Tab-separated table of C-alpha atoms in Angstrom:
chain	number	residue	atom	x	y	z
B	1	UNK	CA	99.505	134.323	129.817
B	2	UNK	CA	96.861	133.011	127.657
B	3	UNK	CA	94.449	136.029	128.408
B	4	UNK	CA	97.490	138.421	127.532
B	5	UNK	CA	98.408	136.766	124.333
B	6	UNK	CA	95.082	136.731	122.966
B	7	UNK	CA	94.427	140.163	121.812
B	8	UNK	CA	97.806	140.511	120.590
B	9	UNK	CA	97.307	137.375	118.393
B	10	UNK	CA	93.631	138.545	117.651
B	11	UNK	CA	94.935	141.915	116.183
B	12	UNK	CA	98.031	140.209	114.471
B	13	UNK	CA	95.535	137.580	112.793
B	14	UNK	CA	93.895	140.530	110.997
B	15	UNK	CA	96.962	141.016	108.674
B	16	UNK	CA	97.763	137.539	108.457
B	17	UNK	CA	97.333	136.103	105.166
B	18	UNK	CA	95.974	132.386	104.793
B	19	UNK	CA	96.952	130.238	101.981
B	20	UNK	CA	93.955	129.198	99.824
B	21	UNK	CA	94.883	125.599	98.347
B	22	UNK	CA	93.862	125.266	94.669
B	23	UNK	CA	91.078	122.642	93.861
B	24	UNK	CA	92.885	119.261	93.353
B	25	UNK	CA	91.079	118.134	90.363
B	26	UNK	CA	89.010	116.275	88.393
B	27	UNK	CA	89.687	118.172	85.236
B	28	UNK	CA	89.356	117.002	81.727
B	29	UNK	CA	89.216	113.504	83.376
B	30	UNK	CA	86.673	112.044	80.690
B	31	UNK	CA	88.916	110.822	78.279
B	32	UNK	CA	90.917	107.435	79.107
B	33	UNK	CA	91.538	105.337	82.290
B	34	UNK	CA	94.908	103.803	83.129
B	35	UNK	CA	95.653	100.100	83.481
B	36	UNK	CA	98.702	99.657	85.542
B	37	UNK	CA	97.672	96.229	86.958
B	38	UNK	CA	99.582	94.498	84.194
B	39	UNK	CA	103.168	95.023	82.299
B	40	UNK	CA	106.045	96.596	83.203
B	41	UNK	CA	104.714	100.058	82.667
B	42	UNK	CA	101.658	102.220	82.514
B	43	UNK	CA	99.730	101.153	79.617
B	44	UNK	CA	96.789	103.193	77.856
B	45	UNK	CA	93.774	101.150	77.463
B	46	UNK	CA	92.068	102.098	73.869
B	47	UNK	CA	88.571	100.580	75.088
B	48	UNK	CA	88.374	103.040	78.144
B	49	UNK	CA	86.513	105.577	76.925
B	50	UNK	CA	83.987	106.822	79.469
B	51	UNK	CA	80.336	107.299	78.681
B	52	UNK	CA	78.464	108.961	80.822
B	53	UNK	CA	75.235	109.450	78.956
B	54	UNK	CA	74.808	105.495	79.354
B	55	UNK	CA	75.238	105.954	83.143
B	56	UNK	CA	71.859	105.859	85.282
B	57	UNK	CA	73.351	108.005	87.566
B	58	UNK	CA	73.744	110.718	84.882
B	59	UNK	CA	69.837	111.567	84.518
B	60	UNK	CA	69.876	111.742	88.511
B	61	UNK	CA	72.819	113.940	88.821
B	62	UNK	CA	71.573	116.070	86.190
B	63	UNK	CA	67.908	116.415	87.440
B	64	UNK	CA	69.630	117.810	90.797
B	65	UNK	CA	71.608	120.070	88.883
B	66	UNK	CA	68.491	121.574	87.602
B	67	UNK	CA	67.417	121.838	90.735
B	68	UNK	CA	70.524	123.788	91.736
B	69	UNK	CA	70.502	126.015	89.012
B	70	UNK	CA	67.017	127.043	89.496
B	71	UNK	CA	67.893	127.785	93.209
B	72	UNK	CA	70.977	129.660	91.737
B	73	UNK	CA	68.666	131.712	89.303
B	74	UNK	CA	66.352	132.310	91.867
B	75	UNK	CA	68.553	134.124	94.320
B	76	UNK	CA	71.279	136.042	92.586
B	77	UNK	CA	73.294	136.395	95.911
B	78	UNK	CA	73.111	132.934	96.577
B	79	UNK	CA	76.998	130.989	96.856
B	80	UNK	CA	78.304	127.821	98.195
B	81	UNK	CA	79.962	124.649	97.127
B	82	UNK	CA	77.159	123.400	95.370
B	83	UNK	CA	76.433	126.337	93.191
B	84	UNK	CA	80.262	126.482	92.271
B	85	UNK	CA	80.019	122.761	91.230
B	86	UNK	CA	77.235	123.540	88.900
B	87	UNK	CA	78.937	126.151	87.331
B	88	UNK	CA	82.002	124.282	86.889
B	89	UNK	CA	80.353	121.145	85.606
B	90	UNK	CA	78.540	123.202	83.140
B	91	UNK	CA	81.759	124.870	81.825
B	92	UNK	CA	83.446	121.542	81.728
B	93	UNK	CA	85.985	122.001	84.521
B	94	UNK	CA	84.671	119.191	86.510
B	95	UNK	CA	83.299	115.547	85.427
B	96	UNK	CA	79.765	115.459	86.094
B	97	UNK	CA	79.195	114.084	89.725
B	98	UNK	CA	77.512	110.764	90.990
B	99	UNK	CA	75.138	110.496	93.500
B	100	UNK	CA	77.501	110.174	96.293
B	101	UNK	CA	79.289	113.412	95.567
B	102	UNK	CA	76.076	115.539	95.086
B	103	UNK	CA	75.057	113.756	98.518
B	104	UNK	CA	78.096	115.157	100.011
B	105	UNK	CA	77.737	118.322	98.177
B	106	UNK	CA	74.400	119.059	99.671
B	107	UNK	CA	75.835	118.261	103.174
B	108	UNK	CA	78.580	121.064	102.342
B	109	UNK	CA	75.912	123.311	101.258
B	110	UNK	CA	74.168	123.158	104.146
B	111	UNK	CA	76.961	123.736	106.604
B	112	UNK	CA	77.889	126.594	104.121
B	113	UNK	CA	74.341	128.431	104.606
B	114	UNK	CA	74.399	127.713	108.470
B	115	UNK	CA	77.762	129.200	108.793
B	116	UNK	CA	76.815	132.592	106.812
B	117	UNK	CA	73.514	132.534	108.746
B	118	UNK	CA	75.406	132.520	112.371
B	119	UNK	CA	78.446	133.986	111.196
B	120	UNK	CA	78.225	136.575	113.822
B	121	UNK	CA	77.440	133.966	116.356
B	122	UNK	CA	80.409	132.065	115.497
B	123	UNK	CA	82.634	135.181	115.383
B	124	UNK	CA	83.647	134.240	112.166
B	125	UNK	CA	84.462	137.521	110.757
B	126	UNK	CA	88.012	138.592	111.790
B	127	UNK	CA	87.118	142.318	111.413
B	128	UNK	CA	84.022	142.268	113.437
B	129	UNK	CA	85.352	139.946	116.061
B	130	UNK	CA	88.535	142.144	116.470
B	131	UNK	CA	86.218	145.128	117.161
B	132	UNK	CA	84.598	143.245	119.607
B	133	UNK	CA	87.605	141.870	121.086
B	134	UNK	CA	88.462	144.927	123.085
B	135	UNK	CA	89.588	145.682	126.324
B	136	UNK	CA	86.645	145.148	128.415
B	137	UNK	CA	86.036	141.635	126.610
B	138	UNK	CA	89.660	140.705	127.597
B	139	UNK	CA	89.380	141.969	131.029
B	140	UNK	CA	85.787	139.855	131.633
B	141	UNK	CA	87.508	136.740	130.430
B	142	UNK	CA	90.429	136.851	132.937
B	143	UNK	CA	88.150	137.225	135.750
B	144	UNK	CA	85.367	134.905	134.497
B	145	UNK	CA	86.649	132.247	132.208
B	146	UNK	CA	84.144	130.267	130.244
B	147	UNK	CA	83.420	128.030	127.368
B	148	UNK	CA	82.008	129.163	124.088
B	149	UNK	CA	81.039	126.268	121.839
B	150	UNK	CA	79.917	127.231	118.259
B	151	UNK	CA	76.045	126.822	117.660
B	152	UNK	CA	77.203	125.159	114.370
B	153	UNK	CA	78.571	121.609	114.294
B	154	UNK	CA	81.225	120.705	111.800
B	155	UNK	CA	81.522	118.277	109.388
B	156	UNK	CA	83.885	115.029	109.061
B	157	UNK	CA	83.458	113.340	105.589
B	158	UNK	CA	85.164	110.051	104.962
B	159	UNK	CA	85.082	107.510	102.230
B	160	UNK	CA	87.653	105.402	99.768
B	161	UNK	CA	90.211	106.437	97.887
B	162	UNK	CA	90.101	108.954	94.862
B	163	UNK	CA	86.296	109.886	95.542
B	164	UNK	CA	87.057	113.348	95.167
B	165	UNK	CA	87.449	114.591	99.070
B	166	UNK	CA	90.049	116.856	98.814
B	167	UNK	CA	88.390	118.449	95.529
B	168	UNK	CA	85.182	118.909	97.578
B	169	UNK	CA	86.961	120.340	100.612
B	170	UNK	CA	88.657	122.715	98.426
B	171	UNK	CA	85.575	123.769	96.368
B	172	UNK	CA	84.224	124.582	99.989
B	173	UNK	CA	86.792	126.346	101.161
B	174	UNK	CA	87.496	128.469	98.388
B	175	UNK	CA	83.508	129.814	98.710
B	176	UNK	CA	84.030	131.082	102.219
B	177	UNK	CA	84.693	134.821	102.683
B	178	UNK	CA	88.049	136.177	102.708
B	179	UNK	CA	87.375	137.905	105.817
B	180	UNK	CA	86.336	135.137	107.987
B	181	UNK	CA	88.795	133.461	110.320
B	182	UNK	CA	89.562	130.206	108.373
B	183	UNK	CA	92.499	127.868	107.662
B	184	UNK	CA	92.479	124.915	105.330
B	185	UNK	CA	95.564	122.489	106.057
B	186	UNK	CA	96.778	118.973	105.484
B	187	UNK	CA	96.345	116.762	108.897
B	188	UNK	CA	100.236	115.887	108.922
B	189	UNK	CA	101.271	119.309	108.493
B	190	UNK	CA	98.628	120.671	111.256
B	191	UNK	CA	99.944	118.149	113.599
B	192	UNK	CA	103.559	119.316	113.036
B	193	UNK	CA	102.708	122.983	113.792
B	194	UNK	CA	100.806	121.817	116.860
B	195	UNK	CA	104.106	120.192	118.247
B	196	UNK	CA	106.233	122.937	117.160
B	197	UNK	CA	104.229	125.302	119.471
B	198	UNK	CA	104.101	122.813	122.168
B	199	UNK	CA	107.741	123.085	122.228
B	200	UNK	CA	107.708	126.890	121.800
B	201	UNK	CA	105.427	126.905	125.253
B	202	UNK	CA	107.227	124.423	127.073
B	203	UNK	CA	107.342	124.556	131.156
B	204	UNK	CA	103.907	126.352	130.981
B	205	UNK	CA	101.194	124.933	133.154
B	206	UNK	CA	98.998	123.615	130.391
B	207	UNK	CA	100.716	124.361	127.005
B	208	UNK	CA	97.793	122.520	124.893
B	209	UNK	CA	95.427	125.079	126.378
B	210	UNK	CA	97.802	128.075	125.046
B	211	UNK	CA	98.280	126.491	121.839
B	212	UNK	CA	94.807	125.651	121.162
B	213	UNK	CA	94.166	129.542	122.148
B	214	UNK	CA	96.654	130.559	119.332
B	215	UNK	CA	94.988	128.534	116.863
B	216	UNK	CA	91.158	129.590	117.741
B	217	UNK	CA	92.516	133.340	117.615
B	218	UNK	CA	94.120	132.600	114.069
B	219	UNK	CA	91.124	130.616	112.866
B	220	UNK	CA	87.531	129.353	114.093
B	221	UNK	CA	86.808	127.494	111.255
B	222	UNK	CA	89.565	124.711	110.701
B	223	UNK	CA	89.653	122.548	107.479
B	224	UNK	CA	91.765	119.251	107.943
B	225	UNK	CA	92.354	117.557	104.746
B	226	UNK	CA	93.332	113.685	105.265
B	227	UNK	CA	92.571	113.278	109.154
B	228	UNK	CA	94.878	109.979	109.565
B	229	UNK	CA	96.332	108.974	113.338
B	230	UNK	CA	99.141	106.789	112.995
B	231	UNK	CA	101.588	108.503	115.821
B	232	UNK	CA	101.034	107.452	119.069
B	233	UNK	CA	102.120	111.237	120.197
B	234	UNK	CA	99.565	112.540	118.428
B	235	UNK	CA	96.733	110.046	119.696
B	236	UNK	CA	97.609	110.738	123.094
B	237	UNK	CA	97.099	114.603	122.700
B	238	UNK	CA	93.999	114.996	120.543
B	239	UNK	CA	91.149	114.469	122.671
B	240	UNK	CA	92.356	117.392	125.203
B	241	UNK	CA	93.637	119.793	121.881
B	242	UNK	CA	90.374	119.395	120.365
B	243	UNK	CA	88.573	119.831	123.756
B	244	UNK	CA	90.250	123.093	124.128
B	245	UNK	CA	89.801	124.157	120.296
B	246	UNK	CA	86.149	123.072	120.636
B	247	UNK	CA	85.603	125.072	123.834
B	248	UNK	CA	86.859	128.125	122.040
B	249	UNK	CA	84.514	128.222	119.474
B	250	UNK	CA	86.411	126.282	116.854
B	251	UNK	CA	84.232	124.280	114.049
B	252	UNK	CA	85.987	121.444	112.380
B	253	UNK	CA	85.371	120.183	108.463
B	254	UNK	CA	87.667	117.057	108.089
B	255	UNK	CA	88.086	114.516	105.266
B	256	UNK	CA	89.519	110.994	105.947
B	257	UNK	CA	89.516	107.633	104.129
B	258	UNK	CA	88.494	106.078	107.818
B	259	UNK	CA	85.344	106.273	109.810
B	260	UNK	CA	85.843	107.815	113.205
B	261	UNK	CA	85.354	104.615	114.790
B	262	UNK	CA	88.239	103.121	113.035
B	263	UNK	CA	90.380	106.036	113.727
B	264	UNK	CA	93.895	104.653	115.153
B	265	UNK	CA	92.773	101.365	114.867
B	266	UNK	CA	95.015	98.674	116.859
B	267	UNK	CA	97.458	101.688	117.845
B	268	UNK	CA	99.133	101.723	121.044
B	269	UNK	CA	97.106	102.921	124.238
B	270	UNK	CA	94.176	103.096	121.863
B	271	UNK	CA	91.862	103.416	125.056
B	272	UNK	CA	93.092	106.744	125.739
B	273	UNK	CA	92.398	108.024	122.205
B	274	UNK	CA	88.520	106.575	122.417
B	275	UNK	CA	87.311	109.747	124.129
B	276	UNK	CA	88.356	111.759	121.160
B	277	UNK	CA	86.324	109.820	118.781
B	278	UNK	CA	82.953	110.658	120.968
B	279	UNK	CA	84.269	114.177	121.119
B	280	UNK	CA	84.723	114.496	117.566
B	281	UNK	CA	81.222	112.874	116.913
B	282	UNK	CA	79.650	114.988	119.324
B	283	UNK	CA	80.884	118.207	117.862
B	284	UNK	CA	80.773	117.030	113.959
B	285	UNK	CA	78.023	115.584	111.631
B	286	UNK	CA	79.613	112.482	110.150
B	287	UNK	CA	79.010	111.615	106.336
B	288	UNK	CA	80.319	108.913	104.336
B	289	UNK	CA	80.873	109.404	100.484
B	290	UNK	CA	80.229	106.079	99.130
B	291	UNK	CA	81.487	106.309	95.489
B	292	UNK	CA	82.851	103.487	93.510
B	293	UNK	CA	84.694	105.648	91.211
B	294	UNK	CA	88.440	106.572	91.595
B	295	UNK	CA	88.905	109.662	89.703
B	296	UNK	CA	92.223	109.774	90.013
B	297	UNK	CA	92.567	106.890	87.631
B	298	UNK	CA	90.202	108.671	85.121
B	299	UNK	CA	93.472	110.511	83.589
B	300	UNK	CA	95.588	110.010	80.597
B	301	UNK	CA	98.452	108.153	80.901
B	302	UNK	CA	102.318	109.675	80.501
B	303	UNK	CA	105.463	107.861	80.098
B	304	UNK	CA	108.773	108.545	81.137
B	305	UNK	CA	108.336	109.031	85.094
B	306	UNK	CA	107.870	105.914	86.542
B	307	UNK	CA	110.363	103.305	85.423
B	308	UNK	CA	110.146	100.042	86.544
B	309	UNK	CA	113.324	97.601	87.113
B	310	UNK	CA	116.190	97.017	88.929
B	311	UNK	CA	120.024	98.536	88.655
B	312	UNK	CA	118.384	102.028	86.942
B	313	UNK	CA	120.388	104.257	89.051
B	314	UNK	CA	122.694	105.735	86.127
B	315	UNK	CA	119.310	105.906	84.261
B	316	UNK	CA	117.603	107.845	86.565
B	317	UNK	CA	120.685	110.094	87.078
B	318	UNK	CA	120.724	111.022	83.277
B	319	UNK	CA	116.778	111.821	83.741
B	320	UNK	CA	117.613	113.840	86.676
B	321	UNK	CA	120.050	115.830	84.846
B	322	UNK	CA	117.822	116.616	81.814
B	323	UNK	CA	115.257	118.085	84.294
B	324	UNK	CA	118.151	120.023	85.893
B	325	UNK	CA	119.206	121.832	82.834
B	326	UNK	CA	122.220	123.643	82.909
B	327	UNK	CA	122.488	123.883	86.424
B	328	UNK	CA	125.010	122.253	88.279
B	329	UNK	CA	123.445	119.601	90.897
B	330	UNK	CA	125.234	119.931	94.083
B	331	UNK	CA	124.561	118.366	97.747
B	332	UNK	CA	122.590	121.093	99.528
B	333	UNK	CA	120.964	121.210	103.288
B	334	UNK	CA	117.366	121.991	104.043
B	335	UNK	CA	116.314	123.834	107.041
B	336	UNK	CA	113.429	122.130	109.015
B	337	UNK	CA	111.325	122.959	112.182
B	338	UNK	CA	112.723	123.449	115.439
B	339	UNK	CA	116.404	124.030	114.078
B	340	UNK	CA	116.800	120.459	112.359
B	341	UNK	CA	118.193	120.099	108.722
B	342	UNK	CA	118.070	117.562	106.136
B	343	UNK	CA	120.901	116.635	103.850
B	344	UNK	CA	119.784	116.672	100.356
B	345	UNK	CA	122.634	114.054	98.197
B	346	UNK	CA	121.979	116.291	95.056
B	347	UNK	CA	119.911	119.380	93.976
B	348	UNK	CA	119.535	122.362	91.626
B	349	UNK	CA	116.920	123.973	89.797
B	350	UNK	CA	114.324	122.984	92.136
B	351	UNK	CA	114.734	119.341	91.644
B	352	UNK	CA	116.393	116.989	94.207
B	353	UNK	CA	117.920	113.873	93.864
B	354	UNK	CA	117.570	110.897	96.750
B	355	UNK	CA	118.414	107.138	96.756
B	356	UNK	CA	115.282	105.719	98.248
B	357	UNK	CA	117.246	104.320	101.463
B	358	UNK	CA	118.404	107.526	102.348
B	359	UNK	CA	114.969	109.284	102.257
B	360	UNK	CA	112.678	106.438	103.531
B	361	UNK	CA	115.179	103.802	105.408
B	362	UNK	CA	116.239	106.588	107.914
B	363	UNK	CA	114.293	107.802	110.800
B	364	UNK	CA	112.725	110.972	108.956
B	365	UNK	CA	108.877	111.775	109.128
B	366	UNK	CA	106.442	114.364	107.671
B	367	UNK	CA	108.246	117.702	109.079
B	368	UNK	CA	111.416	116.273	107.081
B	369	UNK	CA	109.512	115.931	103.961
B	370	UNK	CA	107.806	119.079	104.346
B	371	UNK	CA	110.789	120.730	104.807
B	372	UNK	CA	112.188	119.232	101.595
B	373	UNK	CA	109.131	120.199	99.384
B	374	UNK	CA	109.078	123.783	100.650
B	375	UNK	CA	112.664	123.972	98.809
B	376	UNK	CA	112.230	121.414	95.941
B	377	UNK	CA	109.002	120.865	93.249
B	378	UNK	CA	110.398	117.782	91.843
B	379	UNK	CA	111.878	114.385	93.696
B	380	UNK	CA	113.807	111.904	92.043
B	381	UNK	CA	113.699	108.692	93.830
B	382	UNK	CA	115.913	105.813	93.126
B	383	UNK	CA	115.190	102.190	94.149
B	384	UNK	CA	111.383	101.975	95.644
B	385	UNK	CA	111.503	98.459	96.628
B	386	UNK	CA	108.423	95.502	97.200
B	387	UNK	CA	106.878	96.431	100.459
B	388	UNK	CA	106.546	93.442	102.929
B	389	UNK	CA	107.128	92.581	106.560
B	390	UNK	CA	110.785	93.077	106.384
B	391	UNK	CA	110.767	96.879	105.310
B	392	UNK	CA	107.570	97.924	107.037
B	393	UNK	CA	108.939	101.066	108.783
B	394	UNK	CA	110.122	102.309	105.188
B	395	UNK	CA	107.118	101.459	103.788
B	396	UNK	CA	105.306	103.781	106.381
B	397	UNK	CA	107.892	106.407	105.278
B	398	UNK	CA	106.945	106.162	101.638
B	399	UNK	CA	103.209	106.644	102.233
B	400	UNK	CA	103.964	109.658	104.454
B	401	UNK	CA	106.413	111.195	101.824
B	402	UNK	CA	103.958	110.175	98.733
B	403	UNK	CA	101.099	112.313	100.741
B	404	UNK	CA	103.305	115.364	101.481
B	405	UNK	CA	104.371	115.172	97.856
B	406	UNK	CA	100.739	114.935	96.506
B	407	UNK	CA	99.899	117.874	99.187
B	408	UNK	CA	102.453	119.999	97.938
B	409	UNK	CA	101.496	119.190	93.993
B	410	UNK	CA	105.344	118.086	93.737
B	411	UNK	CA	106.676	115.949	90.784
B	412	UNK	CA	108.128	112.471	91.217
B	413	UNK	CA	110.530	110.961	89.044
B	414	UNK	CA	111.543	107.322	90.142
B	415	UNK	CA	112.524	103.810	89.592
B	416	UNK	CA	110.765	100.902	91.315
B	417	UNK	CA	110.821	96.979	91.473
B	418	UNK	CA	107.026	97.125	90.030
B	419	UNK	CA	103.926	99.031	89.467
B	420	UNK	CA	102.086	100.692	92.065
B	421	UNK	CA	100.136	97.759	92.823
B	422	UNK	CA	102.548	95.332	92.803
B	423	UNK	CA	104.695	97.455	95.450
B	424	UNK	CA	102.133	97.054	97.776
B	425	UNK	CA	100.905	93.391	96.953
B	426	UNK	CA	102.317	92.013	100.277
B	427	UNK	CA	100.552	94.483	102.320
B	428	UNK	CA	97.139	93.510	103.858
B	429	UNK	CA	94.695	94.276	106.486
B	430	UNK	CA	93.904	91.827	109.363
B	431	UNK	CA	90.519	91.146	107.482
B	432	UNK	CA	92.193	90.405	104.334
B	433	UNK	CA	94.670	88.220	106.316
B	434	UNK	CA	91.792	86.290	107.731
B	435	UNK	CA	90.348	85.668	104.529
B	436	UNK	CA	93.374	84.098	102.849
B	437	UNK	CA	93.109	80.648	102.279
B	438	UNK	CA	95.271	78.694	104.792
B	439	UNK	CA	98.331	76.248	103.994
B	440	UNK	CA	97.515	72.772	103.478
B	441	UNK	CA	99.702	69.820	102.459
B	442	UNK	CA	99.894	70.632	99.022
B	443	UNK	CA	101.054	74.120	99.441
B	444	UNK	CA	104.779	74.045	100.745
B	445	UNK	CA	106.105	76.890	103.089
B	446	UNK	CA	108.173	78.004	100.420
B	447	UNK	CA	105.159	78.617	98.139
B	448	UNK	CA	103.830	80.849	101.060
B	449	UNK	CA	104.527	84.465	101.321
B	450	UNK	CA	106.675	84.692	104.125
B	451	UNK	CA	107.114	88.414	103.916
B	452	UNK	CA	103.391	88.996	104.051
B	453	UNK	CA	102.840	92.131	106.347
B	454	UNK	CA	99.423	92.109	108.145
B	455	UNK	CA	99.082	95.568	109.212
B	456	UNK	CA	95.732	97.690	109.276
B	457	UNK	CA	97.215	101.341	108.812
B	458	UNK	CA	99.317	100.383	105.840
B	459	UNK	CA	96.952	98.479	104.517
B	460	UNK	CA	94.167	100.983	104.514
B	461	UNK	CA	96.666	103.390	103.379
B	462	UNK	CA	97.828	101.286	100.079
B	463	UNK	CA	94.860	102.153	98.389
B	464	UNK	CA	95.375	106.018	98.556
B	465	UNK	CA	98.905	105.900	97.639
B	466	UNK	CA	98.297	103.329	94.635
B	467	UNK	CA	95.674	106.001	93.276
B	468	UNK	CA	98.140	109.051	94.083
B	469	UNK	CA	100.954	107.636	92.426
B	470	UNK	CA	98.660	106.838	89.473
B	471	UNK	CA	97.647	110.224	89.416
B	472	UNK	CA	101.244	112.012	89.786
B	473	UNK	CA	102.168	109.925	86.480
B	474	UNK	CA	98.983	111.444	84.515
B	475	UNK	CA	99.442	113.601	81.867
B	476	UNK	CA	96.724	116.220	83.384
B	477	UNK	CA	98.905	116.245	86.782
B	478	UNK	CA	101.892	116.979	84.982
B	479	UNK	CA	100.663	119.607	83.051
B	480	UNK	CA	99.183	121.343	86.218
B	481	UNK	CA	102.613	120.780	87.887
B	482	UNK	CA	104.179	122.862	84.946
B	483	UNK	CA	101.434	125.666	84.936
B	484	UNK	CA	101.932	125.786	88.647
B	485	UNK	CA	105.907	126.134	88.217
B	486	UNK	CA	105.403	129.012	85.651
B	487	UNK	CA	102.993	130.928	87.953
B	488	UNK	CA	105.316	130.800	91.002
B	489	UNK	CA	108.908	132.664	91.217
B	490	UNK	CA	112.152	130.160	90.952
B	491	UNK	CA	112.723	128.485	94.337
B	492	UNK	CA	115.783	129.857	95.979
B	493	UNK	CA	118.837	127.760	95.839
B	494	UNK	CA	119.892	126.183	99.263
B	495	UNK	CA	123.734	125.426	99.298
B	496	UNK	CA	125.671	123.935	102.375
């Protein structure tokens, strides 16, 4: 079955358009910082102007920049993420990078050069590959199946929140030739696609092999953003799935907040996941982005979209109606994958309204959220609570919701019980909990935080979500959102 389907899918992939995600950005981020650690709303710090010329790393980055410019001038046909990065920093589109980002760009440029040099051996060009993928090759593969590992190793980038991983990934992906079999996708979305394909091939002897064959026919260079394993169903299939993918010649480029050895830490049946970590490190070069700068917070504050306080439902609905404009908000139904649907309490003009409990206290997941934001560009979310032990499942869903919103560059209008930092104050990692002072006779149980939630996955995710919520409320993000809407056709109305 796999052999018959491969040439058909291969031919079809020639005409399939792959979406290029636009670069997420450190655009015009030199101005001011946001202080969200105090007060009842975001406040602009007057003393937060950055002075890049006083930074000792500036001279290092400029020296490296000069070297890159010389290379670019010496070879007119030279291209790649480092050259494009230099062009954007020179034009003021991006902030001058620190040494950590430049080190990562060096790795990405090295990989880019290797891929260009080995494009034929890696079968990256869809048109060349399709010419070679004739009937004779198909018949040979039917009788003599064999592995075809890529001669080029992939790259696994990991680092803290706001270090520019997504921007660097986009920069790399956008420089790749359009004719290559490539795909850039969020890890959540990728796994949803895998499970959907598995459902379609239910009953086949080895559905994972068939799914891997389909994916490798469409893209041999797979760029996955936000590699984060939290689901046991994902954890149990990743080793076999990527075993097939790598055997089919797939090259993986991934970004993550976690080092490979820390993926799915503390997860159920993690011993069955450990072989995947070994496979990942064997087929990818691992590189850490060690920046202490959170570029998402280097934005200008914007009042009016994140409201702190209780009993603000009527206020939020009024703001929601202002965004909807002359359109009438009515209940709607959104189609999801595999025939499922999601009920939207109120929706109109690309805007959806949900009480927090209806979106995060119900058994919903990434598939539901992706389906929602394929139909709506703005979410009004009422009543985001402080997270702790009692509402840990809702905290996981909120983390997934924010990740999906950020990936889709959606706009958030919400009411919450605290600032983004305050929402996650009670969420800690195991290491944080061990470092906390123990109870003494002078400290009563009442003063202890009995709602403290010790969870490694949430503890590591909270910094990313705080950072993203900060950026999503920034002037730059909202201006980018408005510009994106101006370029897109209106979203279709989905009426129940």
